[in-house]
PDB file of C-alpha atoms and ligand atoms in Angstrom:
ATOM      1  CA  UNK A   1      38.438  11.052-131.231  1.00 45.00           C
ATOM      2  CA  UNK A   2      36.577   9.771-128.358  1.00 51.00           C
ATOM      3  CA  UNK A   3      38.421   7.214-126.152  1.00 53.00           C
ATOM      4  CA  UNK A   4      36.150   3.704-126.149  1.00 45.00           C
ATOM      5  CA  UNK A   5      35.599   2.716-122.731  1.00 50.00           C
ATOM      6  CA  UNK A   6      36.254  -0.616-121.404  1.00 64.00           C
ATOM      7  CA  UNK A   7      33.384  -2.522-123.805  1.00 82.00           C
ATOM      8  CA  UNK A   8      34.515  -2.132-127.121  1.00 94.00           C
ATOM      9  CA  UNK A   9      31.792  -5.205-128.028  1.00 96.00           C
ATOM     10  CA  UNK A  10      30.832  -2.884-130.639  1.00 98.00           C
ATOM     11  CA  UNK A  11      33.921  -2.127-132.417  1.00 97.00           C
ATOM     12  CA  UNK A  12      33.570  -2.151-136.336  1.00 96.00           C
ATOM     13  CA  UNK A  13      29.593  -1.904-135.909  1.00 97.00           C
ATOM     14  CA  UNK A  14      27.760   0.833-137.786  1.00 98.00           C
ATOM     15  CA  UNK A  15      24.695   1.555-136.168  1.00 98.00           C
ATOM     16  CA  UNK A  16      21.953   4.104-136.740  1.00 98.00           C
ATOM     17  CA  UNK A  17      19.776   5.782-133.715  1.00 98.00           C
ATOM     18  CA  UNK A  18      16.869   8.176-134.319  1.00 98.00           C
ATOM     19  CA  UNK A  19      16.123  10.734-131.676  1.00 98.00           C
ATOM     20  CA  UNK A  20      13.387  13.226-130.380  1.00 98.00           C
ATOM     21  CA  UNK A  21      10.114  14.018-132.149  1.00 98.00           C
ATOM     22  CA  UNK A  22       9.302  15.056-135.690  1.00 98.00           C
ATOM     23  CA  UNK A  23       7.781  18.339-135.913  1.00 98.00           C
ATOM     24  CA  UNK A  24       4.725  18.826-139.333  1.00 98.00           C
ATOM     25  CA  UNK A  25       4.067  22.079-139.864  1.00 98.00           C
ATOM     26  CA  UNK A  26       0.955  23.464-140.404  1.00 97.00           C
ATOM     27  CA  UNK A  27       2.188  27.157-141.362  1.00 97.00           C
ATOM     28  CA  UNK A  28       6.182  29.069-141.167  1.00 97.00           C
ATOM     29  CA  UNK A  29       5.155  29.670-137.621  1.00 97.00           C
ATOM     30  CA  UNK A  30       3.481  26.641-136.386  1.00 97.00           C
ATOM     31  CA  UNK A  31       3.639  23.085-136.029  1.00 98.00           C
ATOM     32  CA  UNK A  32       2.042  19.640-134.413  1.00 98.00           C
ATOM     33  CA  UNK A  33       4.695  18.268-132.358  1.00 97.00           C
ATOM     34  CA  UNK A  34       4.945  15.751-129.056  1.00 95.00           C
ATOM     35  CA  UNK A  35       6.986  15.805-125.606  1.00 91.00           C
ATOM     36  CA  UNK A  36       9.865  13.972-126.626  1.00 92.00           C
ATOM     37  CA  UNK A  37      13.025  15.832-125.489  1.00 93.00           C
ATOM     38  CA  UNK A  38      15.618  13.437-127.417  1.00 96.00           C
ATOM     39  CA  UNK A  39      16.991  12.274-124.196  1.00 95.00           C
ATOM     40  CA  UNK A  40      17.129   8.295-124.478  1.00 95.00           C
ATOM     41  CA  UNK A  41      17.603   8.430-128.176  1.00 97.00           C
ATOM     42  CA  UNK A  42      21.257  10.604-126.808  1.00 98.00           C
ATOM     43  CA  UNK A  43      21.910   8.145-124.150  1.00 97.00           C
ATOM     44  CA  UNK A  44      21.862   5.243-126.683  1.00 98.00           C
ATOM     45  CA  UNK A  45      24.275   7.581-129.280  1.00 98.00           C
ATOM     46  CA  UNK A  46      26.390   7.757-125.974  1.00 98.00           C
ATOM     47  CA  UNK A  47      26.425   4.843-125.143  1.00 98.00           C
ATOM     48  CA  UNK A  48      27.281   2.885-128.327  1.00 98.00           C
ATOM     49  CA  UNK A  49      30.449   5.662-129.360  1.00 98.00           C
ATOM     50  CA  UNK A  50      31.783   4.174-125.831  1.00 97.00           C
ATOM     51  CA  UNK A  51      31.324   0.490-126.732  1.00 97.00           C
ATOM     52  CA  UNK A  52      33.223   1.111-129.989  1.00 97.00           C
ATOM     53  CA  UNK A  53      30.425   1.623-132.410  1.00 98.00           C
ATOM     54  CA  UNK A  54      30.287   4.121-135.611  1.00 98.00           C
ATOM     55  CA  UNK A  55      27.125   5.679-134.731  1.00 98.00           C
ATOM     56  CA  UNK A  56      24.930   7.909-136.848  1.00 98.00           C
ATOM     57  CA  UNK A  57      22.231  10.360-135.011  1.00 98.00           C
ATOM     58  CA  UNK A  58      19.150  11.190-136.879  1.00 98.00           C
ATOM     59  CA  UNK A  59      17.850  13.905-134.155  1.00 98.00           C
ATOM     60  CA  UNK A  60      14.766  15.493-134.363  1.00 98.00           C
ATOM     61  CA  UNK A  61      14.388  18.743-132.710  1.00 98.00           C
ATOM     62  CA  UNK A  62      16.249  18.220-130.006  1.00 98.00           C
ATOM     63  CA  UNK A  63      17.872  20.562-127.572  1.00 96.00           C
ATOM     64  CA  UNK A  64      21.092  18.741-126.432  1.00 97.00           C
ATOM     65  CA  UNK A  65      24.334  18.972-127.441  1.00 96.00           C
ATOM     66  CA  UNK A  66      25.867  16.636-129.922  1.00 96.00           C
ATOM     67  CA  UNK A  67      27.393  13.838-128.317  1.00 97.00           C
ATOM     68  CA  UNK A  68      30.576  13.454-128.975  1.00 97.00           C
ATOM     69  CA  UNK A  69      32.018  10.798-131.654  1.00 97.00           C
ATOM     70  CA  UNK A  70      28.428  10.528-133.632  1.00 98.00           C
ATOM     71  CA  UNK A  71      27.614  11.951-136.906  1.00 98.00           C
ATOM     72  CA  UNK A  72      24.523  14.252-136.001  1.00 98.00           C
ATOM     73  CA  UNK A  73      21.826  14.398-138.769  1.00 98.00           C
ATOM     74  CA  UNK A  74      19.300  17.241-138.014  1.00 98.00           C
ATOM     75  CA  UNK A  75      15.686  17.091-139.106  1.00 98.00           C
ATOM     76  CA  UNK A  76      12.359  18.611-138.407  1.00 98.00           C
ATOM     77  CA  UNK A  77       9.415  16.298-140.375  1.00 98.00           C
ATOM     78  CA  UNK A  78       8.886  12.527-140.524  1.00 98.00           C
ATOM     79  CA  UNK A  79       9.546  12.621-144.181  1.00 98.00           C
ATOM     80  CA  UNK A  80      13.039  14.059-143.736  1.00 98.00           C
ATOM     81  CA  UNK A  81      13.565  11.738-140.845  1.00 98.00           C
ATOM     82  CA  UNK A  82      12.453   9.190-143.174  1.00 98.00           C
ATOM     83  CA  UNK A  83      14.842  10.023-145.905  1.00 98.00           C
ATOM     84  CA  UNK A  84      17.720  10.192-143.054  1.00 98.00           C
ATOM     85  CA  UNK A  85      17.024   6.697-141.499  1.00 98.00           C
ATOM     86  CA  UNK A  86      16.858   4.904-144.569  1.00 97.00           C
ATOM     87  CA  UNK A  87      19.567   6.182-146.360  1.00 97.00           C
ATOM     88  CA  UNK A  88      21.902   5.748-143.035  1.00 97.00           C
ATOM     89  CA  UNK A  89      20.972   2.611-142.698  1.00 96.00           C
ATOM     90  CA  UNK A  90      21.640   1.023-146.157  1.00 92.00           C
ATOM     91  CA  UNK A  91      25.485   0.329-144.775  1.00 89.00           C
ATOM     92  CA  UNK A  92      23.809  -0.094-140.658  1.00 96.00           C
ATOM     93  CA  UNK A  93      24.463  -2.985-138.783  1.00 97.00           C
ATOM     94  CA  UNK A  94      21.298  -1.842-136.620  1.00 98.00           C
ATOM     95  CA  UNK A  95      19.212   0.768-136.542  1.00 98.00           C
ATOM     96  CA  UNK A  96      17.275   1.882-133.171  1.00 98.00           C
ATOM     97  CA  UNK A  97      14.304   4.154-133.787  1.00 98.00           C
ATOM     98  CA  UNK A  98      14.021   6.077-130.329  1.00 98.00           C
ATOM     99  CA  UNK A  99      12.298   9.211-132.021  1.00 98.00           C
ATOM    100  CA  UNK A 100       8.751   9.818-131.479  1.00 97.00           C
ATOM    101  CA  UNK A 101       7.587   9.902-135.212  1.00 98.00           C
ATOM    102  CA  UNK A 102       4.322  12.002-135.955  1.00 98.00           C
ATOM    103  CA  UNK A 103       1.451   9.844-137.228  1.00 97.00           C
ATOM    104  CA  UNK A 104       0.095  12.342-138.949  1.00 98.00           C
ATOM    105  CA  UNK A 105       0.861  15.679-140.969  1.00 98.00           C
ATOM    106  CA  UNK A 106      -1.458  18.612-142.013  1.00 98.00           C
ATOM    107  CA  UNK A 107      -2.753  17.891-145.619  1.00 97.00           C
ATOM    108  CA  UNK A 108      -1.887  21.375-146.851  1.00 95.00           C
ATOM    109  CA  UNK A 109       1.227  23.789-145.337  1.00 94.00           C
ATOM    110  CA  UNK A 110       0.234  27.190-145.606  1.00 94.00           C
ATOM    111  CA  UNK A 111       3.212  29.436-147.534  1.00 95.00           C
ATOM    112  CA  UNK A 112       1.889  32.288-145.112  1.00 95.00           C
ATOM    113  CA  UNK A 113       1.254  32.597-141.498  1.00 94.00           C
ATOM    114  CA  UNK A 114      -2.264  32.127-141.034  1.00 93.00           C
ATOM    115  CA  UNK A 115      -4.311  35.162-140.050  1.00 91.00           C
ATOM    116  CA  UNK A 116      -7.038  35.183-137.242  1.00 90.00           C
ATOM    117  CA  UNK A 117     -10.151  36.827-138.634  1.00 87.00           C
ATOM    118  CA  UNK A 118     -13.931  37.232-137.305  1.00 84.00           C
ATOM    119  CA  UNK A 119     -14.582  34.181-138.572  1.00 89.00           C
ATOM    120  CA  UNK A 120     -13.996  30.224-136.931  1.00 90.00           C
ATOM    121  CA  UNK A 121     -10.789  29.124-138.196  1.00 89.00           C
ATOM    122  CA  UNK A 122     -10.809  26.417-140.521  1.00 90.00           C
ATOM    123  CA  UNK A 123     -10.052  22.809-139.709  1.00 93.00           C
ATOM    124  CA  UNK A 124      -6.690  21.166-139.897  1.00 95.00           C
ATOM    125  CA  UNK A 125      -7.042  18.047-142.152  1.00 97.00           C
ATOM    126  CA  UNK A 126      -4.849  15.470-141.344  1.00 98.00           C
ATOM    127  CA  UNK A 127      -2.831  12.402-143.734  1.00 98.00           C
ATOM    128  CA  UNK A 128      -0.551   9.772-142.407  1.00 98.00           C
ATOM    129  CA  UNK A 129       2.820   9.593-142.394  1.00 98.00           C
ATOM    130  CA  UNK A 130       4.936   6.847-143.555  1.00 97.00           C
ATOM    131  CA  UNK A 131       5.618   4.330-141.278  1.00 98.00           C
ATOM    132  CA  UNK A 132       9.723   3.876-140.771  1.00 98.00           C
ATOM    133  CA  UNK A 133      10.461   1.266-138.706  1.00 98.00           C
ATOM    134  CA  UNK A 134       8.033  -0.967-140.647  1.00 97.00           C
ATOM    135  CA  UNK A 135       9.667   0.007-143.634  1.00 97.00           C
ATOM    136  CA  UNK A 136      12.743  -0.932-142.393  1.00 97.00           C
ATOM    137  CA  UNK A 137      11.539  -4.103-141.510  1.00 96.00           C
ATOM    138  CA  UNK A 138       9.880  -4.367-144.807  1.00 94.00           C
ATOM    139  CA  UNK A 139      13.013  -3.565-146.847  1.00 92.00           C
ATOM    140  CA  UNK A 140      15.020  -6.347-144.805  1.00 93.00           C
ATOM    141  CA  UNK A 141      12.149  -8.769-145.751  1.00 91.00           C
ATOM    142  CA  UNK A 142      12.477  -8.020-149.504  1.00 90.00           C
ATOM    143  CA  UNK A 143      16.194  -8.287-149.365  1.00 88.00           C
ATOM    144  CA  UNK A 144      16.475 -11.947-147.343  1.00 87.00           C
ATOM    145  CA  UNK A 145      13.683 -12.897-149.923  1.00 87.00           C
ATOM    146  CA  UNK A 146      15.777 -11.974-152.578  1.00 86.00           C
ATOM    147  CA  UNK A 147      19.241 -13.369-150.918  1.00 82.00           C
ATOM    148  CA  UNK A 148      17.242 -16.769-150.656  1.00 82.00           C
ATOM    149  CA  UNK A 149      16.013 -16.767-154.228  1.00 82.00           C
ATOM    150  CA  UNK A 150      19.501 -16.295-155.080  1.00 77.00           C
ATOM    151  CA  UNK A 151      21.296 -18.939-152.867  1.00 73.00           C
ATOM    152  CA  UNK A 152      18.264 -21.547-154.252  1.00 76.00           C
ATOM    153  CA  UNK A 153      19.389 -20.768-157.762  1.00 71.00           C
ATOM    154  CA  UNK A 154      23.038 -21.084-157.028  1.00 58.00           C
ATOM    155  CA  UNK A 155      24.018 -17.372-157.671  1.00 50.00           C
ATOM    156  CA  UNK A 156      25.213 -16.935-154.428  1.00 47.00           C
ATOM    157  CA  UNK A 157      28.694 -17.423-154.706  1.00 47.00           C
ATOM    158  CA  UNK A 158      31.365 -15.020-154.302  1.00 43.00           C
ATOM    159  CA  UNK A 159      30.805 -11.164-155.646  1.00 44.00           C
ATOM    160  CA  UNK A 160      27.097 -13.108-156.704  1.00 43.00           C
ATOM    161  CA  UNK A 161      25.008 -10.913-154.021  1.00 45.00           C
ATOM    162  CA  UNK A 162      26.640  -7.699-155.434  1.00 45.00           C
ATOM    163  CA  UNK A 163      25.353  -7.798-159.185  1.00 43.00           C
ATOM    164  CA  UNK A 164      21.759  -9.290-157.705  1.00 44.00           C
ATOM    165  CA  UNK A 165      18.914  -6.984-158.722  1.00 47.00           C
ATOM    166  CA  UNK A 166      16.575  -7.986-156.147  1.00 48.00           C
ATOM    167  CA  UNK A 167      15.602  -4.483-153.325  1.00 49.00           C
ATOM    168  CA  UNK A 168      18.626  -3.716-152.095  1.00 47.00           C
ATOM    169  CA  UNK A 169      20.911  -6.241-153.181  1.00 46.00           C
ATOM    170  CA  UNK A 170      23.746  -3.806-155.290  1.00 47.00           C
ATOM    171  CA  UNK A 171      24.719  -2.654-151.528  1.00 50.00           C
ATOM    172  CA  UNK A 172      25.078  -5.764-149.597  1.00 50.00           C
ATOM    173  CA  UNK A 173      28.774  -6.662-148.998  1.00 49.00           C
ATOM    174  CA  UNK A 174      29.082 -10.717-150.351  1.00 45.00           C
ATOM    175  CA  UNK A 175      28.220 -12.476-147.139  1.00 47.00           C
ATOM    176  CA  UNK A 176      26.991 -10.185-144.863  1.00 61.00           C
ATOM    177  CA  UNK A 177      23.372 -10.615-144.516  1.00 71.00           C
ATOM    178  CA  UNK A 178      20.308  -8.245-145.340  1.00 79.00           C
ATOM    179  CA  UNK A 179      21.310  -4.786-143.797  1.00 84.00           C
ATOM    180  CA  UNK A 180      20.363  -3.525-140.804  1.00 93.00           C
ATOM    181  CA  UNK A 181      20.739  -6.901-139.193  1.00 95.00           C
ATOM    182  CA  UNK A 182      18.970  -6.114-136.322  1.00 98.00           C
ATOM    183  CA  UNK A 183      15.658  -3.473-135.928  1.00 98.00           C
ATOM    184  CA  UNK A 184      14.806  -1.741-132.337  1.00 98.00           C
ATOM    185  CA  UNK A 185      11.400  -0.444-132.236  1.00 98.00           C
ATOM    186  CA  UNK A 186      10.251   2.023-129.257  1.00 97.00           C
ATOM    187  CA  UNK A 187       6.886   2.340-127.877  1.00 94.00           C
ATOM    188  CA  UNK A 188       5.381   4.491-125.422  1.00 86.00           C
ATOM    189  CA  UNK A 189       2.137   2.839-124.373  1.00 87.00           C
ATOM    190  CA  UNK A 190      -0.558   4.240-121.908  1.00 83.00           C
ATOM    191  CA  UNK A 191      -2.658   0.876-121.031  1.00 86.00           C
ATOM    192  CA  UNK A 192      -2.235  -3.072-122.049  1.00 87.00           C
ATOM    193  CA  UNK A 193       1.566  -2.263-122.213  1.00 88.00           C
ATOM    194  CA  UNK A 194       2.599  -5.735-122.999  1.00 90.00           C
ATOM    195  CA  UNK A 195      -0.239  -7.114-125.253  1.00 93.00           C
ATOM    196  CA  UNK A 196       0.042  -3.730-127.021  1.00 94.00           C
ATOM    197  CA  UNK A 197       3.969  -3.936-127.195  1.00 95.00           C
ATOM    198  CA  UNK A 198       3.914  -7.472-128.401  1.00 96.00           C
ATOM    199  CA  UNK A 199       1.118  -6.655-131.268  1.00 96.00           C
ATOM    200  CA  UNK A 200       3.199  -3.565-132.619  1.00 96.00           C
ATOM    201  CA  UNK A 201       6.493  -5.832-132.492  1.00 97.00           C
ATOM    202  CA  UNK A 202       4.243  -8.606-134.877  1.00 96.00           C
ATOM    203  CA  UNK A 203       3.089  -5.832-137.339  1.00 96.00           C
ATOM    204  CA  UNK A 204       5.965  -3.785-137.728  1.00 96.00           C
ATOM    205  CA  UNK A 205       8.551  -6.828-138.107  1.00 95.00           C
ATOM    206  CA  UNK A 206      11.277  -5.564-135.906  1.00 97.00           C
ATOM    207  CA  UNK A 207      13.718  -7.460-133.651  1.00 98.00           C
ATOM    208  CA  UNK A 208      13.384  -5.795-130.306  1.00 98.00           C
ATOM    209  CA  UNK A 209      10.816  -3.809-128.969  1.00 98.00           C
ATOM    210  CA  UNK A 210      11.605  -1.480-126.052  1.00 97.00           C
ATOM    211  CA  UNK A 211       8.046  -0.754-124.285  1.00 95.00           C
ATOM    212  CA  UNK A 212       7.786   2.265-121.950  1.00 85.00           C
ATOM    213  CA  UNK A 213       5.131   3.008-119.509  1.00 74.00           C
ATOM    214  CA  UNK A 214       4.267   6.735-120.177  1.00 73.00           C
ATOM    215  CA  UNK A 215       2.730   8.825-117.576  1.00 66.00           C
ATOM    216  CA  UNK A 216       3.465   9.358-113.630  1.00 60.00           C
ATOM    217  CA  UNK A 217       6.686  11.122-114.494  1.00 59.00           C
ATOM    218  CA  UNK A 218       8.415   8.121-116.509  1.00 58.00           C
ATOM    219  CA  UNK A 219       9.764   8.811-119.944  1.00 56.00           C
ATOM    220  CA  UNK A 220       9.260  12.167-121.210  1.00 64.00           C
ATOM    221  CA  UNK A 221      11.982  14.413-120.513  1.00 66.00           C
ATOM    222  CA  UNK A 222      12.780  12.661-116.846  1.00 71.00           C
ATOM    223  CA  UNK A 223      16.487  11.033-116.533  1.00 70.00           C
ATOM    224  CA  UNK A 224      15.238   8.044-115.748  1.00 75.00           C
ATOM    225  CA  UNK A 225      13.382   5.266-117.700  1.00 80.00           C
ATOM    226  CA  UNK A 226      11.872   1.127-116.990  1.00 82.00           C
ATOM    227  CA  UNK A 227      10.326  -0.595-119.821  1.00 92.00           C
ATOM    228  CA  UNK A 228      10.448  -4.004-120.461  1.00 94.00           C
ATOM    229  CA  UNK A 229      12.170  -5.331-124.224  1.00 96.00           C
ATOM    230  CA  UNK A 230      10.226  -7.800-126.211  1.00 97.00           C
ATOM    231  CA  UNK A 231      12.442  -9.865-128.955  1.00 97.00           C
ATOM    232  CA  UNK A 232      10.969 -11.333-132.027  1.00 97.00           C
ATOM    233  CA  UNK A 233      11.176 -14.756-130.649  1.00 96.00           C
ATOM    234  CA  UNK A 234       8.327 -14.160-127.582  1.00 96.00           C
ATOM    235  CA  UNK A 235      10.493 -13.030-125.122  1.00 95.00           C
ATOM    236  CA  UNK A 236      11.007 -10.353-123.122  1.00 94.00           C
ATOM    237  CA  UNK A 237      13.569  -8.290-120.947  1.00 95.00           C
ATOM    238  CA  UNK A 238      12.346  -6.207-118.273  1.00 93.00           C
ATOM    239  CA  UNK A 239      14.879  -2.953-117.022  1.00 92.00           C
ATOM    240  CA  UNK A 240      14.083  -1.963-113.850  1.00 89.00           C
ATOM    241  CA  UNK A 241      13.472   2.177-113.546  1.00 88.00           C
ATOM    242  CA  UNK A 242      16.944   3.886-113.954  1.00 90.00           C
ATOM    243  CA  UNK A 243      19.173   6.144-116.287  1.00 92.00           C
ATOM    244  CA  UNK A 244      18.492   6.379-119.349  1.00 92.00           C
ATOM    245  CA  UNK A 245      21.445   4.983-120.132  1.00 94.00           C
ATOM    246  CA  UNK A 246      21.487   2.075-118.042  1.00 94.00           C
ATOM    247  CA  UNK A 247      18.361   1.171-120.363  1.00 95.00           C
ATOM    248  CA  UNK A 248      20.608   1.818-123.452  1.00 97.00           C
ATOM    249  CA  UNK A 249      23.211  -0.245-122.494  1.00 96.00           C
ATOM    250  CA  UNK A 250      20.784  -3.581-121.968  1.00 96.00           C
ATOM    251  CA  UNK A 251      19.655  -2.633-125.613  1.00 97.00           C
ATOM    252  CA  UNK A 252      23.074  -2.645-126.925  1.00 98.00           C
ATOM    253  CA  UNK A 253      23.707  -5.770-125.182  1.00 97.00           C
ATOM    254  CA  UNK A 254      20.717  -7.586-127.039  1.00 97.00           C
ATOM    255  CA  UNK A 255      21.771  -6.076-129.937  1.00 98.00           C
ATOM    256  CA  UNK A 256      25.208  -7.169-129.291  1.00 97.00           C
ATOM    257  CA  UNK A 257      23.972 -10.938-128.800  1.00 96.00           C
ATOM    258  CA  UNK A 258      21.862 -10.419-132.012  1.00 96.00           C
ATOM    259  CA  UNK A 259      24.718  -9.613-134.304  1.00 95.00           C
ATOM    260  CA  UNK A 260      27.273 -12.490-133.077  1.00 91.00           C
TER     261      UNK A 260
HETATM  262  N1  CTP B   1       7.529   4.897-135.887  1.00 82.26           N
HETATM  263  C1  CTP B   1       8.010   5.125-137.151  1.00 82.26           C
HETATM  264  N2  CTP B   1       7.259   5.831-138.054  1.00 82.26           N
HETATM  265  C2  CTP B   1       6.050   6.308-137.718  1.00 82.26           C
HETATM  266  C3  CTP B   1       5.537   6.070-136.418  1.00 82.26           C
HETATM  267  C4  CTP B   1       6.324   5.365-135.522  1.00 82.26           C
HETATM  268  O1  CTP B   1       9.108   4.678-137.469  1.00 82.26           O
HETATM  269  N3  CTP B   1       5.330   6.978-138.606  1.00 82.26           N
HETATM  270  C5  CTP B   1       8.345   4.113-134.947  1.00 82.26           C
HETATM  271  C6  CTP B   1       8.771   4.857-133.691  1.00 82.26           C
HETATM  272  O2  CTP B   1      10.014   5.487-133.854  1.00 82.26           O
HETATM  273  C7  CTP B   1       8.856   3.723-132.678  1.00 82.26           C
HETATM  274  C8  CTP B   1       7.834   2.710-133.157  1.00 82.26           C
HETATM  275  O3  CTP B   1       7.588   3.023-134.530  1.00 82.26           O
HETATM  276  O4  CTP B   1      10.128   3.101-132.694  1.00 82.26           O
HETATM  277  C9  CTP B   1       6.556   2.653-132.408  1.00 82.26           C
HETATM  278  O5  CTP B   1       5.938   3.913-132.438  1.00 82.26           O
HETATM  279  P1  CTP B   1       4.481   4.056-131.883  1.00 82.26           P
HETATM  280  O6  CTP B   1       4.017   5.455-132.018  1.00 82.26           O
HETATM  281  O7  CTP B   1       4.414   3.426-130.517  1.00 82.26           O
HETATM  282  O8  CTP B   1       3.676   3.076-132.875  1.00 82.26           O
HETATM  283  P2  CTP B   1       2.526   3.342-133.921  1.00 82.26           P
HETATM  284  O9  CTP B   1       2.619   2.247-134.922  1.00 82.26           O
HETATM  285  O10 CTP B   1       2.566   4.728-134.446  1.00 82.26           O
HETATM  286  O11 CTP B   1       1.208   3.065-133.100  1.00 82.26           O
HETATM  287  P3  CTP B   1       0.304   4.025-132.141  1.00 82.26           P
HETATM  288  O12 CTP B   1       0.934   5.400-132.117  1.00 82.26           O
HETATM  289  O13 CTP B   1      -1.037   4.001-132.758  1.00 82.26           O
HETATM  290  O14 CTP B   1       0.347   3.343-130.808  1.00 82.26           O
HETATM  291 CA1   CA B   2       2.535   6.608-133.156  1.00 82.26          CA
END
């Protein structure tokens, strides 16, 4: 047991963080990956154990030790990070996707290490992966669609939302609202940060956005982070360059606001 520290604002919250970058292997010995070292999607597993929260990691790849008080789910592809997420966060109250999620995955894994002959290697051919946090967001839109066909016909009484056959519905407490209440959405962007950020919020129907400058030593694998938060409602948030935890801690805060 981890002691709580002084903000236990997130006391009885279950929330679900995804960490690091996904890994798609092209043979047993090789693999497209990125940079991400899994060190903000820690800080925000940190972070919310200390402010009271039931936390669930989803790490990919990453090198650092398990914080203490989270359940730590390890995974190497976007399709098992997939299958993490989404199962974790039928019973979230939020779910913050820090990991760096491959876009795309070799076509075919070889069984066997591939050889180098005289020959030019072949090309890698390339498919997408699914897309999690929009799923996310596209599961939550099913479900409140389904919760407000309900309530219009009247079902929506007591116990009502827990027979409902809409997406979702058998594991929604009576009540509580379409799980996870509130979506966090990272993005690492190079140029047009904001206009970017605010496009990727629109199309991937999350709550928050956290938008990171990438490049002169920000983000990757450096303690420190700035990045401004956009919310769903056209604001934004801006955190001033500082630990990556600092950063967590205004994200819990919105999230904190979202869920009262
Ligand atoms: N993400 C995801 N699944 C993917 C790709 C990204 O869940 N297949 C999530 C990331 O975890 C992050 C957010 O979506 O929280 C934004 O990721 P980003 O790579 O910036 O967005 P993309 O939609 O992939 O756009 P692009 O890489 O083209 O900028
Ligand atoms: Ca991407």
């Amino acid at each position: 047991r981890v002691l709580a520290g002084p903000r236990e604002d997130l006391a009885g919250r279950h929330v679900v963080v995804s960490a690091g970058g996904t890994r798609e292997a092209i043979d047993p010995v090789r693999f497209i990956g990125n940079r991400s070292s899994g060190l903000q999607g820690y800080a925000l597993a940190r972070t919310a154990v200390a402010r009271g929260a039931e936390v669930t990691l989803v790490a990919a790849n990453v090198t650092l030790p398990d914080p203490a008080g989270a359940k730590v789910v390890r995974v190497e592809s976007a399709r098992q990070l997939r299958e993490a997420v989404l199962a974790a966060a039928e019973h979230a109250d939020a779910v913050v996707m820090a990991a760096a999620v491959a876009d795309f995955r070799p076509v075919r894994q070889s069984d066997t290490k591939i050889k180098k002959s005289s020959a030019e290697p072949d090309p890698i051919h390339l498919v997408k992966n699914p897309d999690i946090l929009a799923e996310l967001g596209e599961v939550r839109r099913a479900r409140r669609e389904a919760y407000a066909t309900r309530d219009a016909g009247g079902a929506a009484a007591a116990g009502g939302r827990e027979t409902g056959d809409g997406p979702g519905a058998a594991t929604q407490a009576p009540g509580d609202g379409p799980h996870p209440r509130v979506i966090v959405g990272f993005a690492a962007e190079t140029d047009d940060v904001l206009a970017n950020g605010r496009a990727k919020l629109e199309r991937k129907g999350c709550d928050l956005l956290v938008v990171n400058q990438v490049g002169e030593n920000l983000a990757f694998g450096t303690p420190d982070n700035a990045a401004v938060v956009l919310t769903a409602e056209g604001g934004s948030v801006e955190i001033s360059r500082g630990p990556k935890e600092d950063l967590a801690d205004v994200v819990w805060d919105l999230v904190v606001q979202r869920l009262a």
